[in-house]
Tab-separated table of C-alpha atoms and ligand atoms in Angstrom:
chain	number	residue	atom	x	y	z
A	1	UNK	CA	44.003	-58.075	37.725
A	2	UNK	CA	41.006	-57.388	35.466
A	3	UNK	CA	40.874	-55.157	32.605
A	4	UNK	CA	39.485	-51.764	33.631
A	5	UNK	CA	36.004	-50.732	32.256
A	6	UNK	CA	35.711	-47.576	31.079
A	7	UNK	CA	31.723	-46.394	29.887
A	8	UNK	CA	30.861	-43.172	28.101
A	9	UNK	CA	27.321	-42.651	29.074
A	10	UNK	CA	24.843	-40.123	27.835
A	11	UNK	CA	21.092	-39.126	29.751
A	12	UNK	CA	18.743	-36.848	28.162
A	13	UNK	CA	15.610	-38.276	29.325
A	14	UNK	CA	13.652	-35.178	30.549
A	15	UNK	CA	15.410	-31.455	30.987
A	16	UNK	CA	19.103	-32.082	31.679
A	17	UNK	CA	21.670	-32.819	28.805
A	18	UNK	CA	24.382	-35.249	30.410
A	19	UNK	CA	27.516	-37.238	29.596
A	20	UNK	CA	29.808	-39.014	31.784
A	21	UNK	CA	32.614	-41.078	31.933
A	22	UNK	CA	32.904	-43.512	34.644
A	23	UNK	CA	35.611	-46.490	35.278
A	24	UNK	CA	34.433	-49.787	37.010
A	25	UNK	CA	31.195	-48.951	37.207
A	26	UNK	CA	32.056	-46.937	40.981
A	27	UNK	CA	34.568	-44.258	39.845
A	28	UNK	CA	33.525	-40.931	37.812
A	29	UNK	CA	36.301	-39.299	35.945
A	30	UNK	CA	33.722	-36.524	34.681
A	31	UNK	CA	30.531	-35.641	35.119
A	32	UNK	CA	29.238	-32.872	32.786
A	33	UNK	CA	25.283	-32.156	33.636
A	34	UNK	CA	23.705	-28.661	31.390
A	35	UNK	CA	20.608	-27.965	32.850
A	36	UNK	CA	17.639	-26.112	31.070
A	37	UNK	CA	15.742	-25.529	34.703
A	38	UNK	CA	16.272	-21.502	33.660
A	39	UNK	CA	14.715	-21.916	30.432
A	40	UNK	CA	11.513	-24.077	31.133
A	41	UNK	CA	10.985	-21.993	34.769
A	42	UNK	CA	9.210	-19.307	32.519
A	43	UNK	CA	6.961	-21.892	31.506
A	44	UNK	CA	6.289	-23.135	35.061
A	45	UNK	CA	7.563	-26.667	33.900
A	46	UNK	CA	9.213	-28.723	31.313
A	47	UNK	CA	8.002	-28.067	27.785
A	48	UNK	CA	9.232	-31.209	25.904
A	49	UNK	CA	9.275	-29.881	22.737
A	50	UNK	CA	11.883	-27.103	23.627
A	51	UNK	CA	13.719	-29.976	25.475
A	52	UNK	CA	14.677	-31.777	22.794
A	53	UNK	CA	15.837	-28.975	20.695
A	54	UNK	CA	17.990	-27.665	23.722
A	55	UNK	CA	18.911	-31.394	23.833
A	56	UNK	CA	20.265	-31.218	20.181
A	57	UNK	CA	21.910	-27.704	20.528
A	58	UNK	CA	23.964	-28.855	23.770
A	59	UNK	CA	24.429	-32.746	23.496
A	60	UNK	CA	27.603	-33.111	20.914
A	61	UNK	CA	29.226	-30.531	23.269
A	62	UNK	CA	28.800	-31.873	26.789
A	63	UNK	CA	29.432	-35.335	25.697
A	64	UNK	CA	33.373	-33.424	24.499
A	65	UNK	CA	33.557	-32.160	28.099
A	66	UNK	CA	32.838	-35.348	29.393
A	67	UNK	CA	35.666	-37.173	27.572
A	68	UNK	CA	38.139	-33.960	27.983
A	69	UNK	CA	37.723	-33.609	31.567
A	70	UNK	CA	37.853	-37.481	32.172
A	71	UNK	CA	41.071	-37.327	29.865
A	72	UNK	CA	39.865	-40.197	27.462
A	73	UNK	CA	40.215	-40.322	23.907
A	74	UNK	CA	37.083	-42.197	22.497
A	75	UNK	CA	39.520	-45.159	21.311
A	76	UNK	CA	40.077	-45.586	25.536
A	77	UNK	CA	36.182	-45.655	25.956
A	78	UNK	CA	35.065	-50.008	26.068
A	79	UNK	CA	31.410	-48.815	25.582
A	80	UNK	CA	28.872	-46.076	24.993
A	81	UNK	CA	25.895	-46.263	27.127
A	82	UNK	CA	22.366	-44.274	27.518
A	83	UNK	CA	19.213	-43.581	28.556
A	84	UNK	CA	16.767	-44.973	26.604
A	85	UNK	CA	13.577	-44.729	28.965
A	86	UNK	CA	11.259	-43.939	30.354
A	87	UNK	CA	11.247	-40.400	29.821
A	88	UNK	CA	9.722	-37.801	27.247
A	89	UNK	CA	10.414	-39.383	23.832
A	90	UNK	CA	11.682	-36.298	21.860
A	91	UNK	CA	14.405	-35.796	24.306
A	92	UNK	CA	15.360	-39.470	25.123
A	93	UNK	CA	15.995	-39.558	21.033
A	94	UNK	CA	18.085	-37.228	21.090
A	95	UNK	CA	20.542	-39.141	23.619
A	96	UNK	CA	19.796	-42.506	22.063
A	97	UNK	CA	21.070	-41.384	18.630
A	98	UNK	CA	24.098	-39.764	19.795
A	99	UNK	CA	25.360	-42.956	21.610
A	100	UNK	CA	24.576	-45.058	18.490
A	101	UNK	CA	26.430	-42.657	16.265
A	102	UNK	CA	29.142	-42.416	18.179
A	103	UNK	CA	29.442	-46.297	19.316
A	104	UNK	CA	28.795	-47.195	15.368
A	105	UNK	CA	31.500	-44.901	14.194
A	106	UNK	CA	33.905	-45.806	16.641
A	107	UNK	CA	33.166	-49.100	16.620
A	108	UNK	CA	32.543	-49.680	20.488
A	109	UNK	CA	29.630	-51.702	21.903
A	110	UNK	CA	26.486	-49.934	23.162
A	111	UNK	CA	24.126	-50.478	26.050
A	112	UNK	CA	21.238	-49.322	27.037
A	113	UNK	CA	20.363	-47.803	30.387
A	114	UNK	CA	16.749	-47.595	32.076
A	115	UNK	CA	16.809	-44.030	33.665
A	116	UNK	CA	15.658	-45.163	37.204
A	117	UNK	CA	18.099	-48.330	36.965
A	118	UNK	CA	20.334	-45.165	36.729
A	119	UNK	CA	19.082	-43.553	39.480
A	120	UNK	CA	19.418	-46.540	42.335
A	121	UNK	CA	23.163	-47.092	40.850
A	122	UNK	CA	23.602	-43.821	41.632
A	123	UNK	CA	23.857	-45.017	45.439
A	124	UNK	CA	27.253	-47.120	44.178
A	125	UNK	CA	29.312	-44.267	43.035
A	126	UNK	CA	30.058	-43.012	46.595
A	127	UNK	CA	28.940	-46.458	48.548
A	128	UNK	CA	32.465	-48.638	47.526
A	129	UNK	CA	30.879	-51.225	49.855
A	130	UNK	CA	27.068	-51.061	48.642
A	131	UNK	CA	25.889	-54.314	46.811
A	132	UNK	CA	22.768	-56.200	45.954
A	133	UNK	CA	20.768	-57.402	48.157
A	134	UNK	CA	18.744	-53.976	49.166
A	135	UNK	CA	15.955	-51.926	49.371
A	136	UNK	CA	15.593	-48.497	47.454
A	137	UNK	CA	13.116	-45.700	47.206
A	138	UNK	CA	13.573	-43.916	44.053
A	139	UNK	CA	11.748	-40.179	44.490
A	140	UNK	CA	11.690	-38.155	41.690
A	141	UNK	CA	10.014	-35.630	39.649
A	142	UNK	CA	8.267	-38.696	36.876
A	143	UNK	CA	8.892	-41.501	39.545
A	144	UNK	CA	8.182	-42.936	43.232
A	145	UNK	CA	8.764	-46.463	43.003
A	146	UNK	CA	9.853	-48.519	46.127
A	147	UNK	CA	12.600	-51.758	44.688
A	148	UNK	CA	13.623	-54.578	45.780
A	149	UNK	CA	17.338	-54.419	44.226
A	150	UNK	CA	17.904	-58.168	44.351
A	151	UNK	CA	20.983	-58.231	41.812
A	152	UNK	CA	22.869	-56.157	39.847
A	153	UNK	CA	20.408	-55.150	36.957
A	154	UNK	CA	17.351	-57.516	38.421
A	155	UNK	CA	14.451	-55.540	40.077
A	156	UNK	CA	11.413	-55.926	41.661
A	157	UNK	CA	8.773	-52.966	42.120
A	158	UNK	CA	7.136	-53.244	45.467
A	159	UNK	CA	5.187	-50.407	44.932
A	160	UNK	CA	4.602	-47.254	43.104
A	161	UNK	CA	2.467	-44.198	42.919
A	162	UNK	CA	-1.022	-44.330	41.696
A	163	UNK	CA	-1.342	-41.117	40.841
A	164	UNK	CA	1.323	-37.847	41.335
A	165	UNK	CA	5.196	-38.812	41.564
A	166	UNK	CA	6.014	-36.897	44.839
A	167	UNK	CA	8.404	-34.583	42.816
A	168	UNK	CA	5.375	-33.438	41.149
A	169	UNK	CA	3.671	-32.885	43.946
A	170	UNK	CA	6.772	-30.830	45.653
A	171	UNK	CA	6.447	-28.937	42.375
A	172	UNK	CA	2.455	-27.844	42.360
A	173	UNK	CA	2.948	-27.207	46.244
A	174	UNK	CA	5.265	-24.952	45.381
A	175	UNK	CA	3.399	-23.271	42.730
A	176	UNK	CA	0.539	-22.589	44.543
A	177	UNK	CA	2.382	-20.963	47.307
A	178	UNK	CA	3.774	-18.528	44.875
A	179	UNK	CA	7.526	-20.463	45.654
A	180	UNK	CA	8.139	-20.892	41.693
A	181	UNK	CA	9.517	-23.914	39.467
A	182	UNK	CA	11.196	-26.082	40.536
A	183	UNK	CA	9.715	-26.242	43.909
A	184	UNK	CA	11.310	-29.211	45.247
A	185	UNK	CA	14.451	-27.618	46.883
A	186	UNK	CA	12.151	-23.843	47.473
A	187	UNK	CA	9.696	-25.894	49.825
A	188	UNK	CA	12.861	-27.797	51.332
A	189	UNK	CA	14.579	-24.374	52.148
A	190	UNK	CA	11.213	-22.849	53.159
A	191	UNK	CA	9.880	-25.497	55.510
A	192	UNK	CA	12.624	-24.809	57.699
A	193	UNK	CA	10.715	-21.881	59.147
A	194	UNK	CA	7.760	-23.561	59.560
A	195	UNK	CA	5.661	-25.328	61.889
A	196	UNK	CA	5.488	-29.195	60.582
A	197	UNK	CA	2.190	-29.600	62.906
A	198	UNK	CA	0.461	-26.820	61.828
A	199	UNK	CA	-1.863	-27.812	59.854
A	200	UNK	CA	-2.797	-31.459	59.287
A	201	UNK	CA	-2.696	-32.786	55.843
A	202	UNK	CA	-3.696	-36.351	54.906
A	203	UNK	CA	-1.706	-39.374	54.505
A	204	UNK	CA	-3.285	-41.753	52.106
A	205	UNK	CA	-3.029	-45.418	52.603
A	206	UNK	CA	-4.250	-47.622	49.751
A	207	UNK	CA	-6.323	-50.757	50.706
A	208	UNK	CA	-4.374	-53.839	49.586
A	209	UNK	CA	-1.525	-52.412	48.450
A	210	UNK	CA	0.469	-51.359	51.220
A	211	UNK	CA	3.697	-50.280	49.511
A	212	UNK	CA	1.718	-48.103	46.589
A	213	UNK	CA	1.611	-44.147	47.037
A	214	UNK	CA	-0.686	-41.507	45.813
A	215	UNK	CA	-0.005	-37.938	46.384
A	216	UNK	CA	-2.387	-36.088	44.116
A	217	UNK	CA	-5.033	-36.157	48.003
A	218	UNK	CA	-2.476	-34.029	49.592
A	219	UNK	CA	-1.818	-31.589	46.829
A	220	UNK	CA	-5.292	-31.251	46.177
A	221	UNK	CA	-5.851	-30.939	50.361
A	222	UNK	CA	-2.900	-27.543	50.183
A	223	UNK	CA	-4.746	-26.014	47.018
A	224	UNK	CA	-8.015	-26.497	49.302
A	225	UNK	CA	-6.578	-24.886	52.506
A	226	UNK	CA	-5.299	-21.900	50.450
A	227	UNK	CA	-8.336	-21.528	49.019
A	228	UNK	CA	-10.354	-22.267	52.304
A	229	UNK	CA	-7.765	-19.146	53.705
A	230	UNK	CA	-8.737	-16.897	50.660
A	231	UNK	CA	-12.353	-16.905	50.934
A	232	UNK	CA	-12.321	-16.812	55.207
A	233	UNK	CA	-9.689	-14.087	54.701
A	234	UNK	CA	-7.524	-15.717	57.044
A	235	UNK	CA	-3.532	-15.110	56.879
A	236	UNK	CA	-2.081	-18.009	54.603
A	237	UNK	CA	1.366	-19.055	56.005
A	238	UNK	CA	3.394	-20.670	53.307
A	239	UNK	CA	6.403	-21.671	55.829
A	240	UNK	CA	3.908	-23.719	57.421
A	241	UNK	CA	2.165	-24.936	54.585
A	242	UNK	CA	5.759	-26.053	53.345
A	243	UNK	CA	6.803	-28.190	56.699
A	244	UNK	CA	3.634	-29.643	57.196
A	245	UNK	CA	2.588	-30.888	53.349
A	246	UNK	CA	6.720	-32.087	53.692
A	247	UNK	CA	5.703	-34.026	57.056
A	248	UNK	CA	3.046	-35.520	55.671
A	249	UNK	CA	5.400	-36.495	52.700
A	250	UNK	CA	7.569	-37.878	54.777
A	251	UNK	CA	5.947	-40.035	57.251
A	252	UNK	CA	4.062	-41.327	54.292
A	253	UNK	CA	7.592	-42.227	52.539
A	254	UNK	CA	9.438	-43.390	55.931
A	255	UNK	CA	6.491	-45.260	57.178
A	256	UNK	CA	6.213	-47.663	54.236
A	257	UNK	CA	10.233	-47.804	53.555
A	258	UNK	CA	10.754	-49.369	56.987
A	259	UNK	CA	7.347	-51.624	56.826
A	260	UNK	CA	8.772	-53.320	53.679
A	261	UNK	CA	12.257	-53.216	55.429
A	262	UNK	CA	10.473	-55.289	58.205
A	263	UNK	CA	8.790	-57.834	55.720
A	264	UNK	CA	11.389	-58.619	53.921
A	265	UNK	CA	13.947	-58.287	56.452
A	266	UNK	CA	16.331	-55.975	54.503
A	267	UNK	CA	19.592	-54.616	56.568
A	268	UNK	CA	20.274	-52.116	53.961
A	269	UNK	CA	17.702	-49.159	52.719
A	270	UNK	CA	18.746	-46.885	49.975
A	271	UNK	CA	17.043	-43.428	48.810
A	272	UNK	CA	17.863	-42.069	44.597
A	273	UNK	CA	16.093	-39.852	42.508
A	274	UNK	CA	15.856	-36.037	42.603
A	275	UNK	CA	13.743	-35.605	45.679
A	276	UNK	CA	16.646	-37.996	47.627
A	277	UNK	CA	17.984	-34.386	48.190
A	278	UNK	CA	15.250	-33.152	50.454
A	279	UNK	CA	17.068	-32.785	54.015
A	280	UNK	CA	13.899	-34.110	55.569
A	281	UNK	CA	13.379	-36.662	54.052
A	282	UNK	CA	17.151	-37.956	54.476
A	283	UNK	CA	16.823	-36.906	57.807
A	284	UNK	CA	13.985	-38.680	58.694
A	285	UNK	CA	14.859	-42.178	56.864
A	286	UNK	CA	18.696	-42.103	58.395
A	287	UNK	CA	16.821	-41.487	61.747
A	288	UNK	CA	14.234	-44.573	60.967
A	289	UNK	CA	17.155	-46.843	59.901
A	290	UNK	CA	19.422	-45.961	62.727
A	291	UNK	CA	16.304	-47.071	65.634
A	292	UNK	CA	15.968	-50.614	63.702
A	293	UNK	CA	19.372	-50.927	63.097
A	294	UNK	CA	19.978	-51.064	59.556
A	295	UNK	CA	22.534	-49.139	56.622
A	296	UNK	CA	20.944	-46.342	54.711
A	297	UNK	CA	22.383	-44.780	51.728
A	298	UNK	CA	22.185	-41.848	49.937
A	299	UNK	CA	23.964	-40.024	46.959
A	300	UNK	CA	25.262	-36.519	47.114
A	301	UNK	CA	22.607	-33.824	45.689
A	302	UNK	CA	24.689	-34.262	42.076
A	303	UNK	CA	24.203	-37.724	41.566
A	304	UNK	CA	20.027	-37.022	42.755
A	305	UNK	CA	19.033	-35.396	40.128
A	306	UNK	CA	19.440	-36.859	36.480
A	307	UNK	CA	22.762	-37.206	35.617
A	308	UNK	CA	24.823	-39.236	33.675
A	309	UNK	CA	27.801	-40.664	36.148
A	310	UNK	CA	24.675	-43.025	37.118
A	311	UNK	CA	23.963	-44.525	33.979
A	312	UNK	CA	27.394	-45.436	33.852
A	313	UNK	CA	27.201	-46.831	37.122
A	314	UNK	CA	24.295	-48.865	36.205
A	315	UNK	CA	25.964	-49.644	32.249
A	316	UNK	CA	29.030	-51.473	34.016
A	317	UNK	CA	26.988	-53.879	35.605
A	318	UNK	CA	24.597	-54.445	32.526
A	319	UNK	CA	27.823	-54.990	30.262
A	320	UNK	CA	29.286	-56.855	32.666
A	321	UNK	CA	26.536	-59.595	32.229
A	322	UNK	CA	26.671	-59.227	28.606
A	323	UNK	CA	24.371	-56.979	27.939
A	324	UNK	CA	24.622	-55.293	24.144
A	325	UNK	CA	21.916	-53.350	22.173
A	326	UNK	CA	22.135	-53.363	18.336
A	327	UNK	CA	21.917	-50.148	16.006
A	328	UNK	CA	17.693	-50.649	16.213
A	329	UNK	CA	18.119	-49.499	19.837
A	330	UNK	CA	14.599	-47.158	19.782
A	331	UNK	CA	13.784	-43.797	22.941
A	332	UNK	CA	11.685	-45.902	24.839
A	333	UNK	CA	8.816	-43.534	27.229
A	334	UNK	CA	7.124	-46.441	28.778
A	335	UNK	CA	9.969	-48.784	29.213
A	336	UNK	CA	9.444	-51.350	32.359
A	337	UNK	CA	12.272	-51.918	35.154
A	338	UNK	CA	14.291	-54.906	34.027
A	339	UNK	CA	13.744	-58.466	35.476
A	340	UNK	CA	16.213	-60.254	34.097
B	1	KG4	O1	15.446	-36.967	39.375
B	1	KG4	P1	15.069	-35.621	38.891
B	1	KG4	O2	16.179	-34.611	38.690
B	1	KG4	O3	14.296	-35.711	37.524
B	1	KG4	C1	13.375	-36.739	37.239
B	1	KG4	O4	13.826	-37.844	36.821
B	1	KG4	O5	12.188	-36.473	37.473
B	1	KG4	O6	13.993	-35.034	39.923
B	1	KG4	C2	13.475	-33.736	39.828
B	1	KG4	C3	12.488	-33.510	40.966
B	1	KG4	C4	11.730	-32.193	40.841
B	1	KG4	O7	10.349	-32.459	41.024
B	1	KG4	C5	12.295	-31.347	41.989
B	1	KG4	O8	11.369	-30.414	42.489
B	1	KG4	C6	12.606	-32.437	43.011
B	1	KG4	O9	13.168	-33.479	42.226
B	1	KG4	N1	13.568	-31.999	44.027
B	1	KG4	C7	13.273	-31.896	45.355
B	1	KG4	C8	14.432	-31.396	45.999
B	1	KG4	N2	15.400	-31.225	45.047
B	1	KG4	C9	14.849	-31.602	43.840
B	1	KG4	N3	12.140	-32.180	46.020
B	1	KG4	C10	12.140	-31.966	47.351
B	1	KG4	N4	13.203	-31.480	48.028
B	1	KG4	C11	14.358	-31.182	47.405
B	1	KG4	N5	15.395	-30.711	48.095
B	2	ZN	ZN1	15.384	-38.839	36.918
């Protein structure tokens, strides 16, 4: 029997400070997530600069929790792993010299994590059976990106958003219908009581580039219709605003999952990232995937949003294959999706 593999793995790439301790890569012995969503909602968003200092204040702390609860000493940890892009570069630091301190001092390799490599491994922690080959739509608040997961830590990008990632556009939905930050989840819970055909808002295709998104059309098409309402003094709905700008989300996302599903014959379609929690859009995809016959994953609403337990996930299978970074290991904002 092999050895088990047990990875301390840090994430501090945008507003959550995270540490987690995960065994083979599919098993998480803790999971320790602080969130700053209270602090940055009076600023209607994330204010990097106080992110990283929150980042400093709570790291040393959660990443104790996260050995504690998994009942690890840090001599029973094989490596440290992290985030180390894309993300907001004061924060990401923050993470990134933590692991190296702690993997320098106690003498244990470290590895490197990109954050949305992260979020599709998230899809192994409760999948036992999930493995490469598959497709994956990773929605969050920095990043829509639909993958071609061809191996464990080789990706390609089939497409992306040219403009808003749809998070962002959940979020300035939400703001302009008075919901608050972060909107995401309000307009989720709201859109139940509306009418998803009541109002039609667009759903922009991109010439050539069938698989690419662009969402900041239909953001700017709400802020128009509440306006348009305003000045006409007509009554503005915002349940209905909600279901419809989420239908138009949807079909947008659904429609090009299952055409690149078709092309490249994938029998297995996977959904990660923060916005992987909205129950319409799960709905909607599992509902897709069931008519054409094929698997579809999700994680559970903790392992959506940024966490750590998925950088572990993803750190097993990147130190599996040998991967090491050295003690010049820099926060990296722009960092691509590896093609190894
Ligand atoms: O993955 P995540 O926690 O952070 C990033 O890496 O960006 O994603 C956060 C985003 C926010 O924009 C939030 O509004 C959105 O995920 N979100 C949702 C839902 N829950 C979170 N969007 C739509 N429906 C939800 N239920
Ligand atoms: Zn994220």
């Amino acid at each position: 029997m092999e050895k088990d593999i047990n990875i301390l793995a840090i994430e501090s790439s945008c507003d959550e400070t995270a540490a987690a301790v995960v065994k083979n890569g599919r098993e998480v012995l803790s999971n320790v997530i602080s969130s700053q969503i209270a602090l940055h909602t009076l600023y209607g968003g994330v204010v990097p600069e106080i992110a990283s200092r929150k980042h400093i204040e709570k790291i040393n702390q959660v990443i104790e929790q996260a050995l504690a609860e998994a009942d690890k000493k840090l001599e029973e940890i094989d490596a440290v792993a992290v985030t180390y892009g894309p993300g907001l570069v004061g924060a990401l630091l923050v993470g990134v010299a933590a692991a190296k301190a702690i993997a320098f001092a106690a003498k244990k390799p470290l590895v490197g994590v990109h954050h949305i490599e992260g979020h599709i491994s998230a899809n192994y922690i409760e999948h036992p059976e999930l493995k490469p080959e598959f497709l994956c739509l990773v929605i969050s608040g920095g990043h829509t990106h639909l993958v071609k997961v061809k191996d464990y830590g080789v990706y390609e990008i089939l497409g992306r958003t040219r403009d808003d990632a749809v998070g962002e556009a959940f979020d300035k939905v939400a703001r302009g219908i008075g919901l608050g930050y972060p909107g995401g989840p309000k307009v989720d819970k709201l859109a139940k009581e509306g009418n998803p055909d009541a109002i039609f808002f667009p759903r922009a295709h991109i010439e050539g580039a069938p698989y690419d998104f662009s969402f900041s059309g239909i953001k700017s098409a709400v802020l128009n219709h509440l306006n348009y309402c305003q000045m006409k003094q007509k009554k503005i709905v915002p349940a209905d605003i909600a279901a419809s700008f989420q239908q138009a989300v949807v079909d947008t996302l659904v429609s090009r999952t299952m055409r690149a599903a078709d092309e490249f014959g994938f029998k297995r379609v996977a959904i990660a990232g923060g916005v992987a929690s909205n129950s319409a859009i799960r709905q909607a995809m599992s509902e897709a995937c069931e008519k054409k016959g094929l698997e579809f994953y999700y994680p559970s609403p903790i392992y959506c949003t940024d966490n750590a337990a998925m950088i572990g996930a993803a750190a097993y299978y990147e130190y599996k294959n040998g991967v090491r970074h050295g003690w010049d290991l820099n926060a990296m904002p722009n960092l691509p999706l590896g093609q190894r």
